[in-house]
PDB file of C-alpha atoms in Angstrom:
ATOM      1  CA  MET A   1       0.000   0.000   0.000  1.00  0.00           C
ATOM      2  CA  PRO A   2       1.246   3.544  -0.735  1.00  0.00           C
ATOM      3  CA  SER A   3       2.767   5.397   2.220  1.00  0.00           C
ATOM      4  CA  ILE A   4       1.078   8.463   3.688  1.00  0.00           C
ATOM      5  CA  PRO A   5       2.883  11.782   3.039  1.00  0.00           C
ATOM      6  CA  HIS A   6       3.826  13.947   5.997  1.00  0.00           C
ATOM      7  CA  PRO A   7       2.087  16.193   6.683  1.00  0.00           C
ATOM      8  CA  PRO A   8      -0.956  14.382   5.264  1.00  0.00           C
ATOM      9  CA  LYS A   9      -3.851  16.129   3.563  1.00  0.00           C
ATOM     10  CA  ILE A  10      -6.948  15.295   5.600  1.00  0.00           C
ATOM     11  CA  ALA A  11     -10.638  14.997   4.804  1.00  0.00           C
ATOM     12  CA  PHE A  12     -12.815  15.057   7.934  1.00  0.00           C
ATOM     13  CA  HIS A  13     -16.107  13.135   7.908  1.00  0.00           C
ATOM     14  CA  ALA A  14     -18.430  13.378  10.917  1.00  0.00           C
ATOM     15  CA  SER A  15     -21.598  11.619  11.986  1.00  0.00           C
ATOM     16  CA  GLU A  16     -24.719  13.631  12.813  1.00  0.00           C
ATOM     17  CA  ALA A  17     -24.052  13.400  16.552  1.00  0.00           C
ATOM     18  CA  LYS A  18     -23.495  16.810  18.144  1.00  0.00           C
ATOM     19  CA  ILE A  19     -20.174  15.775  19.647  1.00  0.00           C
ATOM     20  CA  ALA A  20     -18.916  14.595  16.257  1.00  0.00           C
ATOM     21  CA  VAL A  21     -20.055  17.780  14.473  1.00  0.00           C
ATOM     22  CA  ALA A  22     -18.322  19.905  17.125  1.00  0.00           C
ATOM     23  CA  ALA A  23     -15.161  17.813  16.783  1.00  0.00           C
ATOM     24  CA  GLN A  24     -15.168  18.258  13.012  1.00  0.00           C
ATOM     25  CA  LYS A  25     -15.430  22.037  13.408  1.00  0.00           C
ATOM     26  CA  ALA A  26     -12.543  22.169  15.899  1.00  0.00           C
ATOM     27  CA  LEU A  27     -10.300  19.879  13.855  1.00  0.00           C
ATOM     28  CA  THR A  28     -11.042  21.648  10.580  1.00  0.00           C
ATOM     29  CA  GLU A  29     -10.091  25.004  12.097  1.00  0.00           C
ATOM     30  CA  ARG A  30      -6.832  23.493  13.299  1.00  0.00           C
ATOM     31  CA  TYR A  31      -5.796  21.273  10.381  1.00  0.00           C
ATOM     32  CA  GLY A  32      -7.888  22.374   7.398  1.00  0.00           C
ATOM     33  CA  ASP A  33     -10.199  20.146   5.383  1.00  0.00           C
ATOM     34  CA  ILE A  34     -10.276  18.961   1.772  1.00  0.00           C
ATOM     35  CA  SER A  35     -12.387  16.588  -0.291  1.00  0.00           C
ATOM     36  CA  ALA A  36     -11.963  12.838   0.157  1.00  0.00           C
ATOM     37  CA  GLU A  37     -10.931  12.532  -3.495  1.00  0.00           C
ATOM     38  CA  ASP A  38      -7.905  14.796  -2.894  1.00  0.00           C
ATOM     39  CA  ALA A  39      -7.001  13.566   0.590  1.00  0.00           C
ATOM     40  CA  ASP A  40      -4.128  11.373   1.767  1.00  0.00           C
ATOM     41  CA  VAL A  41      -6.255  10.160   4.680  1.00  0.00           C
ATOM     42  CA  ILE A  42      -9.882  10.372   5.773  1.00  0.00           C
ATOM     43  CA  VAL A  43     -10.575  10.986   9.458  1.00  0.00           C
ATOM     44  CA  ALA A  44     -13.959   9.560  10.504  1.00  0.00           C
ATOM     45  CA  LEU A  45     -15.533  11.084  13.620  1.00  0.00           C
ATOM     46  CA  GLY A  46     -18.261   8.981  15.232  1.00  0.00           C
ATOM     47  CA  GLY A  47     -18.754   5.399  16.365  1.00  0.00           C
ATOM     48  CA  ASP A  48     -18.303   2.038  14.686  1.00  0.00           C
ATOM     49  CA  GLY A  49     -21.546   2.416  12.712  1.00  0.00           C
ATOM     50  CA  PHE A  50     -20.309   5.639  11.169  1.00  0.00           C
ATOM     51  CA  MET A  51     -16.923   4.036  10.498  1.00  0.00           C
ATOM     52  CA  LEU A  52     -18.633   1.301   8.482  1.00  0.00           C
ATOM     53  CA  GLN A  53     -20.652   3.957   6.656  1.00  0.00           C
ATOM     54  CA  THR A  54     -17.464   5.866   5.825  1.00  0.00           C
ATOM     55  CA  LEU A  55     -15.672   2.756   4.580  1.00  0.00           C
ATOM     56  CA  HIS A  56     -18.609   1.864   2.330  1.00  0.00           C
ATOM     57  CA  GLY A  57     -18.889   5.447   1.058  1.00  0.00           C
ATOM     58  CA  THR A  58     -15.194   5.791   0.182  1.00  0.00           C
ATOM     59  CA  GLN A  59     -14.742   2.258  -1.134  1.00  0.00           C
ATOM     60  CA  ALA A  60     -13.750   3.424  -4.617  1.00  0.00           C
ATOM     61  CA  LEU A  61     -10.904   5.556  -3.230  1.00  0.00           C
ATOM     62  CA  ASP A  62      -7.536   4.063  -2.308  1.00  0.00           C
ATOM     63  CA  VAL A  63      -7.452   6.245   0.806  1.00  0.00           C
ATOM     64  CA  PRO A  64      -6.950   4.928   4.364  1.00  0.00           C
ATOM     65  CA  VAL A  65      -9.433   5.853   7.080  1.00  0.00           C
ATOM     66  CA  TYR A  66      -8.380   6.894  10.590  1.00  0.00           C
ATOM     67  CA  GLY A  67     -11.289   6.863  13.003  1.00  0.00           C
ATOM     68  CA  MET A  68     -11.650   8.830  16.226  1.00  0.00           C
ATOM     69  CA  ASN A  69     -14.345   7.807  18.666  1.00  0.00           C
ATOM     70  CA  CYS A  70     -17.131  10.355  19.060  1.00  0.00           C
ATOM     71  CA  GLY A  71     -19.853   7.746  19.501  1.00  0.00           C
ATOM     72  CA  THR A  72     -20.957   4.962  21.821  1.00  0.00           C
ATOM     73  CA  VAL A  73     -19.109   1.965  20.379  1.00  0.00           C
ATOM     74  CA  GLY A  74     -15.620   2.473  19.037  1.00  0.00           C
ATOM     75  CA  PHE A  75     -13.966  -0.891  18.405  1.00  0.00           C
ATOM     76  CA  LEU A  76     -12.785   0.301  14.991  1.00  0.00           C
ATOM     77  CA  MET A  77     -11.914   3.766  16.286  1.00  0.00           C
ATOM     78  CA  ASN A  78      -8.952   5.431  17.973  1.00  0.00           C
ATOM     79  CA  GLU A  79      -9.240   7.590  21.054  1.00  0.00           C
ATOM     80  CA  TYR A  80     -10.383  11.131  20.308  1.00  0.00           C
ATOM     81  CA  GLY A  81      -7.829  13.896  20.689  1.00  0.00           C
ATOM     82  CA  GLU A  82      -7.212  17.181  18.882  1.00  0.00           C
ATOM     83  CA  GLY A  83      -3.497  17.469  19.566  1.00  0.00           C
ATOM     84  CA  ALA A  84      -0.669  15.930  17.494  1.00  0.00           C
ATOM     85  CA  LEU A  85      -3.097  14.462  14.959  1.00  0.00           C
ATOM     86  CA  LEU A  86      -0.619  14.699  12.077  1.00  0.00           C
ATOM     87  CA  GLU A  87       1.983  12.808  14.083  1.00  0.00           C
ATOM     88  CA  ARG A  88      -0.556  10.165  15.140  1.00  0.00           C
ATOM     89  CA  ILE A  89      -1.600   9.566  11.548  1.00  0.00           C
ATOM     90  CA  SER A  90       2.006   9.317  10.357  1.00  0.00           C
ATOM     91  CA  ALA A  91       2.803   6.765  13.080  1.00  0.00           C
ATOM     92  CA  ALA A  92      -0.415   4.772  12.634  1.00  0.00           C
ATOM     93  CA  GLU A  93      -0.447   1.075  11.771  1.00  0.00           C
ATOM     94  CA  GLU A  94      -2.541  -0.030   8.809  1.00  0.00           C
ATOM     95  CA  GLU A  95      -4.910  -2.996   8.734  1.00  0.00           C
ATOM     96  CA  VAL A  96      -6.407  -4.187   5.443  1.00  0.00           C
ATOM     97  CA  ILE A  97      -9.751  -5.999   5.515  1.00  0.00           C
ATOM     98  CA  ASN A  98     -11.859  -7.545   2.759  1.00  0.00           C
ATOM     99  CA  PRO A  99     -15.653  -7.331   2.832  1.00  0.00           C
ATOM    100  CA  LEU A 100     -18.233 -10.022   2.239  1.00  0.00           C
ATOM    101  CA  VAL A 101     -20.386 -10.046  -0.895  1.00  0.00           C
ATOM    102  CA  MET A 102     -24.048 -10.945  -0.453  1.00  0.00           C
ATOM    103  CA  LYS A 103     -26.432 -12.034  -3.213  1.00  0.00           C
ATOM    104  CA  ALA A 104     -29.986 -12.407  -1.892  1.00  0.00           C
ATOM    105  CA  VAL A 105     -32.930 -13.604  -3.986  1.00  0.00           C
ATOM    106  CA  THR A 106     -36.370 -12.511  -2.765  1.00  0.00           C
ATOM    107  CA  ALA A 107     -39.777 -14.094  -3.230  1.00  0.00           C
ATOM    108  CA  ASP A 108     -40.577 -11.884  -6.225  1.00  0.00           C
ATOM    109  CA  GLY A 109     -37.399 -13.037  -8.000  1.00  0.00           C
ATOM    110  CA  THR A 110     -35.444  -9.841  -7.427  1.00  0.00           C
ATOM    111  CA  ILE A 111     -31.698 -10.205  -6.838  1.00  0.00           C
ATOM    112  CA  HIS A 112     -30.225  -7.901  -4.178  1.00  0.00           C
ATOM    113  CA  ASP A 113     -26.451  -7.449  -3.994  1.00  0.00           C
ATOM    114  CA  GLY A 114     -24.709  -6.055  -0.931  1.00  0.00           C
ATOM    115  CA  LEU A 115     -21.341  -5.657   0.744  1.00  0.00           C
ATOM    116  CA  ALA A 116     -20.635  -6.232   4.421  1.00  0.00           C
ATOM    117  CA  ILE A 117     -17.470  -5.340   6.303  1.00  0.00           C
ATOM    118  CA  ASN A 118     -18.675  -7.004   9.514  1.00  0.00           C
ATOM    119  CA  GLU A 119     -21.231  -9.694   8.720  1.00  0.00           C
ATOM    120  CA  VAL A 120     -24.135 -10.910   6.621  1.00  0.00           C
ATOM    121  CA  SER A 121     -26.978 -12.181   8.794  1.00  0.00           C
ATOM    122  CA  LEU A 122     -30.279 -13.973   8.244  1.00  0.00           C
ATOM    123  CA  LEU A 123     -33.037 -13.374  10.782  1.00  0.00           C
ATOM    124  CA  ARG A 124     -36.493 -14.778  11.200  1.00  0.00           C
ATOM    125  CA  ALA A 125     -39.106 -12.164  10.253  1.00  0.00           C
ATOM    126  CA  GLY A 126     -42.171 -13.777  11.820  1.00  0.00           C
ATOM    127  CA  PRO A 127     -43.327 -15.488  15.011  1.00  0.00           C
ATOM    128  CA  GLN A 128     -41.981 -18.923  14.034  1.00  0.00           C
ATOM    129  CA  ALA A 129     -38.363 -20.035  13.931  1.00  0.00           C
ATOM    130  CA  ALA A 130     -36.560 -19.959  10.604  1.00  0.00           C
ATOM    131  CA  LYS A 131     -35.643 -23.150   8.781  1.00  0.00           C
ATOM    132  CA  LEU A 132     -32.450 -22.901   6.749  1.00  0.00           C
ATOM    133  CA  ARG A 133     -30.522 -25.304   4.517  1.00  0.00           C
ATOM    134  CA  ILE A 134     -26.763 -24.600   4.545  1.00  0.00           C
ATOM    135  CA  SER A 135     -24.432 -25.363   1.639  1.00  0.00           C
ATOM    136  CA  VAL A 136     -20.687 -24.695   1.463  1.00  0.00           C
ATOM    137  CA  ASP A 137     -18.955 -24.646  -1.916  1.00  0.00           C
ATOM    138  CA  GLY A 138     -21.943 -26.304  -3.532  1.00  0.00           C
ATOM    139  CA  GLN A 139     -22.233 -29.160  -1.026  1.00  0.00           C
ATOM    140  CA  VAL A 140     -25.136 -29.337   1.409  1.00  0.00           C
ATOM    141  CA  ARG A 141     -23.659 -29.423   4.904  1.00  0.00           C
ATOM    142  CA  MET A 142     -26.865 -29.127   6.923  1.00  0.00           C
ATOM    143  CA  ASP A 143     -30.262 -30.110   5.555  1.00  0.00           C
ATOM    144  CA  GLU A 144     -32.221 -28.172   8.142  1.00  0.00           C
ATOM    145  CA  LEU A 145     -31.206 -25.652  10.797  1.00  0.00           C
ATOM    146  CA  VAL A 146     -34.124 -24.492  12.944  1.00  0.00           C
ATOM    147  CA  CYS A 147     -33.119 -21.233  14.561  1.00  0.00           C
ATOM    148  CA  ASP A 148     -33.761 -17.544  15.095  1.00  0.00           C
ATOM    149  CA  GLY A 149     -31.122 -16.834  12.467  1.00  0.00           C
ATOM    150  CA  ALA A 150     -27.556 -17.341  11.306  1.00  0.00           C
ATOM    151  CA  LEU A 151     -24.686 -15.151  10.163  1.00  0.00           C
ATOM    152  CA  VAL A 152     -21.356 -15.230   8.394  1.00  0.00           C
ATOM    153  CA  SER A 153     -18.741 -12.922   9.895  1.00  0.00           C
ATOM    154  CA  THR A 154     -15.337 -11.593   8.868  1.00  0.00           C
ATOM    155  CA  PRO A 155     -12.490 -11.471  11.419  1.00  0.00           C
ATOM    156  CA  ALA A 156     -12.993  -7.692  11.653  1.00  0.00           C
ATOM    157  CA  GLY A 157     -16.651  -8.196  12.503  1.00  0.00           C
ATOM    158  CA  SER A 158     -16.212 -11.164  14.793  1.00  0.00           C
ATOM    159  CA  THR A 159     -16.459  -9.044  17.969  1.00  0.00           C
ATOM    160  CA  ALA A 160     -19.712  -7.410  16.831  1.00  0.00           C
ATOM    161  CA  TYR A 161     -23.004  -9.251  16.210  1.00  0.00           C
ATOM    162  CA  ASN A 162     -21.134 -12.551  15.872  1.00  0.00           C
ATOM    163  CA  TYR A 163     -19.715 -12.298  19.394  1.00  0.00           C
ATOM    164  CA  SER A 164     -23.108 -11.342  20.829  1.00  0.00           C
ATOM    165  CA  ALA A 165     -24.473 -14.538  19.270  1.00  0.00           C
ATOM    166  CA  HIS A 166     -21.713 -16.503  21.075  1.00  0.00           C
ATOM    167  CA  GLY A 167     -19.611 -16.881  17.951  1.00  0.00           C
ATOM    168  CA  PRO A 168     -15.794 -17.090  18.083  1.00  0.00           C
ATOM    169  CA  ILE A 169     -13.460 -14.106  18.013  1.00  0.00           C
ATOM    170  CA  LEU A 170     -11.184 -14.455  14.977  1.00  0.00           C
ATOM    171  CA  PRO A 171      -7.627 -13.089  14.703  1.00  0.00           C
ATOM    172  CA  ILE A 172      -7.576 -10.310  12.131  1.00  0.00           C
ATOM    173  CA  GLY A 173      -5.022 -12.119   9.978  1.00  0.00           C
ATOM    174  CA  ALA A 174      -6.896 -15.411   9.988  1.00  0.00           C
ATOM    175  CA  ASP A 175      -8.031 -16.617   6.565  1.00  0.00           C
ATOM    176  CA  VAL A 176     -11.300 -17.911   8.000  1.00  0.00           C
ATOM    177  CA  LEU A 177     -14.935 -16.883   8.303  1.00  0.00           C
ATOM    178  CA  ALA A 178     -17.254 -17.612  11.210  1.00  0.00           C
ATOM    179  CA  LEU A 179     -20.637 -19.182  10.491  1.00  0.00           C
ATOM    180  CA  THR A 180     -22.672 -18.714  13.665  1.00  0.00           C
ATOM    181  CA  ALA A 181     -26.201 -19.815  14.539  1.00  0.00           C
ATOM    182  CA  MET A 182     -28.536 -17.725  16.673  1.00  0.00           C
ATOM    183  CA  SER A 183     -30.662 -19.622  19.196  1.00  0.00           C
ATOM    184  CA  ALA A 184     -30.410 -22.922  17.349  1.00  0.00           C
ATOM    185  CA  PHE A 185     -33.268 -25.313  18.233  1.00  0.00           C
ATOM    186  CA  ARG A 186     -32.302 -28.155  15.897  1.00  0.00           C
ATOM    187  CA  PRO A 187     -29.584 -29.319  15.887  1.00  0.00           C
ATOM    188  CA  ARG A 188     -29.840 -28.471  19.579  1.00  0.00           C
ATOM    189  CA  ARG A 189     -27.353 -25.798  20.669  1.00  0.00           C
ATOM    190  CA  TRP A 190     -25.427 -25.928  17.383  1.00  0.00           C
ATOM    191  CA  ARG A 191     -23.191 -22.872  17.467  1.00  0.00           C
ATOM    192  CA  GLY A 192     -21.799 -22.919  13.944  1.00  0.00           C
ATOM    193  CA  ALA A 193     -18.550 -23.581  12.102  1.00  0.00           C
ATOM    194  CA  LEU A 194     -15.247 -22.045  11.038  1.00  0.00           C
ATOM    195  CA  LEU A 195     -14.816 -21.927   7.271  1.00  0.00           C
ATOM    196  CA  PRO A 196     -11.901 -21.019   4.990  1.00  0.00           C
ATOM    197  CA  LYS A 197     -11.990 -17.449   3.725  1.00  0.00           C
ATOM    198  CA  THR A 198     -12.423 -18.767   0.178  1.00  0.00           C
ATOM    199  CA  ALA A 199     -15.651 -20.604   1.044  1.00  0.00           C
ATOM    200  CA  HIS A 200     -18.899 -19.806  -0.760  1.00  0.00           C
ATOM    201  CA  VAL A 201     -21.797 -20.144   1.678  1.00  0.00           C
ATOM    202  CA  ARG A 202     -25.416 -20.503   0.608  1.00  0.00           C
ATOM    203  CA  PHE A 203     -28.528 -20.417   2.766  1.00  0.00           C
ATOM    204  CA  ASP A 204     -31.825 -21.667   1.335  1.00  0.00           C
ATOM    205  CA  VAL A 205     -34.970 -20.740   3.254  1.00  0.00           C
ATOM    206  CA  ILE A 206     -37.318 -23.657   3.890  1.00  0.00           C
ATOM    207  CA  GLN A 207     -41.049 -22.801   4.011  1.00  0.00           C
ATOM    208  CA  PRO A 208     -40.437 -19.100   3.276  1.00  0.00           C
ATOM    209  CA  LYS A 209     -44.136 -18.159   3.312  1.00  0.00           C
ATOM    210  CA  LYS A 210     -44.818 -19.785   6.665  1.00  0.00           C
ATOM    211  CA  ARG A 211     -41.404 -18.865   8.101  1.00  0.00           C
ATOM    212  CA  PRO A 212     -40.294 -15.583   6.461  1.00  0.00           C
ATOM    213  CA  VAL A 213     -36.649 -14.576   6.706  1.00  0.00           C
ATOM    214  CA  MET A 214     -34.832 -11.284   6.146  1.00  0.00           C
ATOM    215  CA  ALA A 215     -31.158 -10.782   5.320  1.00  0.00           C
ATOM    216  CA  GLU A 216     -28.887  -7.952   6.403  1.00  0.00           C
ATOM    217  CA  ALA A 217     -25.489  -6.848   5.111  1.00  0.00           C
ATOM    218  CA  ASP A 218     -24.010  -4.447   7.682  1.00  0.00           C
ATOM    219  CA  SER A 219     -27.563  -3.529   8.785  1.00  0.00           C
ATOM    220  CA  ARG A 220     -28.891  -3.041   5.228  1.00  0.00           C
ATOM    221  CA  ALA A 221     -31.981  -5.217   5.178  1.00  0.00           C
ATOM    222  CA  VAL A 222     -33.627  -7.307   2.451  1.00  0.00           C
ATOM    223  CA  LYS A 223     -37.009  -8.832   3.309  1.00  0.00           C
ATOM    224  CA  ASN A 224     -38.613 -12.114   2.240  1.00  0.00           C
ATOM    225  CA  VAL A 225     -35.473 -13.846   1.002  1.00  0.00           C
ATOM    226  CA  LEU A 226     -35.550 -17.281  -0.597  1.00  0.00           C
ATOM    227  CA  SER A 227     -31.790 -17.770  -0.769  1.00  0.00           C
ATOM    228  CA  VAL A 228     -28.649 -15.904   0.237  1.00  0.00           C
ATOM    229  CA  GLU A 229     -25.140 -16.507  -1.107  1.00  0.00           C
ATOM    230  CA  ILE A 230     -22.113 -15.121   0.734  1.00  0.00           C
ATOM    231  CA  ARG A 231     -18.408 -15.013  -0.074  1.00  0.00           C
ATOM    232  CA  SER A 232     -15.369 -12.902   0.721  1.00  0.00           C
ATOM    233  CA  GLU A 233     -14.308 -10.369  -1.923  1.00  0.00           C
ATOM    234  CA  PRO A 234     -10.480 -10.110  -2.112  1.00  0.00           C
ATOM    235  CA  GLN A 235     -10.662  -7.529  -4.905  1.00  0.00           C
ATOM    236  CA  ILE A 236     -12.002  -4.927  -2.455  1.00  0.00           C
ATOM    237  CA  ALA A 237      -9.637  -3.772   0.297  1.00  0.00           C
ATOM    238  CA  HIS A 238     -10.518  -1.367   3.089  1.00  0.00           C
ATOM    239  CA  ARG A 239      -7.531   0.348   4.736  1.00  0.00           C
ATOM    240  CA  ILE A 240      -7.977   1.267   8.400  1.00  0.00           C
ATOM    241  CA  LEU A 241      -5.396   3.118  10.516  1.00  0.00           C
ATOM    242  CA  PHE A 242      -4.798   2.504  14.231  1.00  0.00           C
ATOM    243  CA  ASP A 243      -2.529   4.087  16.809  1.00  0.00           C
ATOM    244  CA  PRO A 244       0.532   1.888  17.513  1.00  0.00           C
ATOM    245  CA  GLY A 245      -0.258  -0.872  19.983  1.00  0.00           C
ATOM    246  CA  HIS A 246      -4.006  -0.413  19.584  1.00  0.00           C
ATOM    247  CA  GLY A 247      -4.644  -2.148  16.253  1.00  0.00           C
ATOM    248  CA  LEU A 248      -7.314  -4.720  15.523  1.00  0.00           C
ATOM    249  CA  GLU A 249      -5.025  -7.640  16.341  1.00  0.00           C
ATOM    250  CA  GLU A 250      -4.364  -6.315  19.846  1.00  0.00           C
ATOM    251  CA  ARG A 251      -8.013  -5.401  20.411  1.00  0.00           C
ATOM    252  CA  LEU A 252      -9.191  -8.846  19.358  1.00  0.00           C
ATOM    253  CA  ILE A 253      -6.795 -10.433  21.855  1.00  0.00           C
ATOM    254  CA  GLN A 254      -7.873  -8.051  24.617  1.00  0.00           C
ATOM    255  CA  GLU A 255     -11.546  -8.892  24.063  1.00  0.00           C
ATOM    256  CA  GLN A 256     -10.823 -12.536  24.887  1.00  0.00           C
ATOM    257  CA  PHE A 257      -9.301 -11.744  28.280  1.00  0.00           C
ATOM    258  CA  VAL A 258     -11.869  -9.277  29.594  1.00  0.00           C
TER     259      VAL A 258
END
């Protein structure tokens, strides 16, 4: 990846939260502000949700993103501070993550494509449990999973929804994906599986009218899905900057010893 010039040209992006808007104003007055297209680095001010939004929105640009926490959750963010920002960016460590590609087919035959940096999830959308058939690389691995839902997570997203569903935390450099079940009824207490990063996962919804299911890619929802295919996309790379000693690898380890 290209190195960051010093001093870097910065584009500040802020969430709608008052604290983030105020931070953007203060930082812009101190360091200036340019467009993302002309920047050496984008500084995202908000929480993890806004960080994901920024990464999706600047996907076409080969520009790293340095986040500063002005929100509630900040796993992907650095600590907020106005001083020595140029030096912090120059000393930052870069992590490169690949998103998941989702192809969901709905009951009316429409195909919905999506990208997810954290996870693609399937959730029951009615009072009855979902019934899902799971295939990996074209081979059926589970004929019927009765559950509240299931998800496929990247290492970067493994401490988010995946962890809340009792899925494993994955090292950021691991070439694996986590397939995690939510409240599995049959097979009883089945938690999921670890799959190679190259795996193509397919969920087919059984009895979709009686047991409707929705799919989400980083919280972007598609209702009434019949099937969902998920794979990692190595051609898309998101560059995230972290202060030394506080990168994703260290944070993932810390989460396991809380």
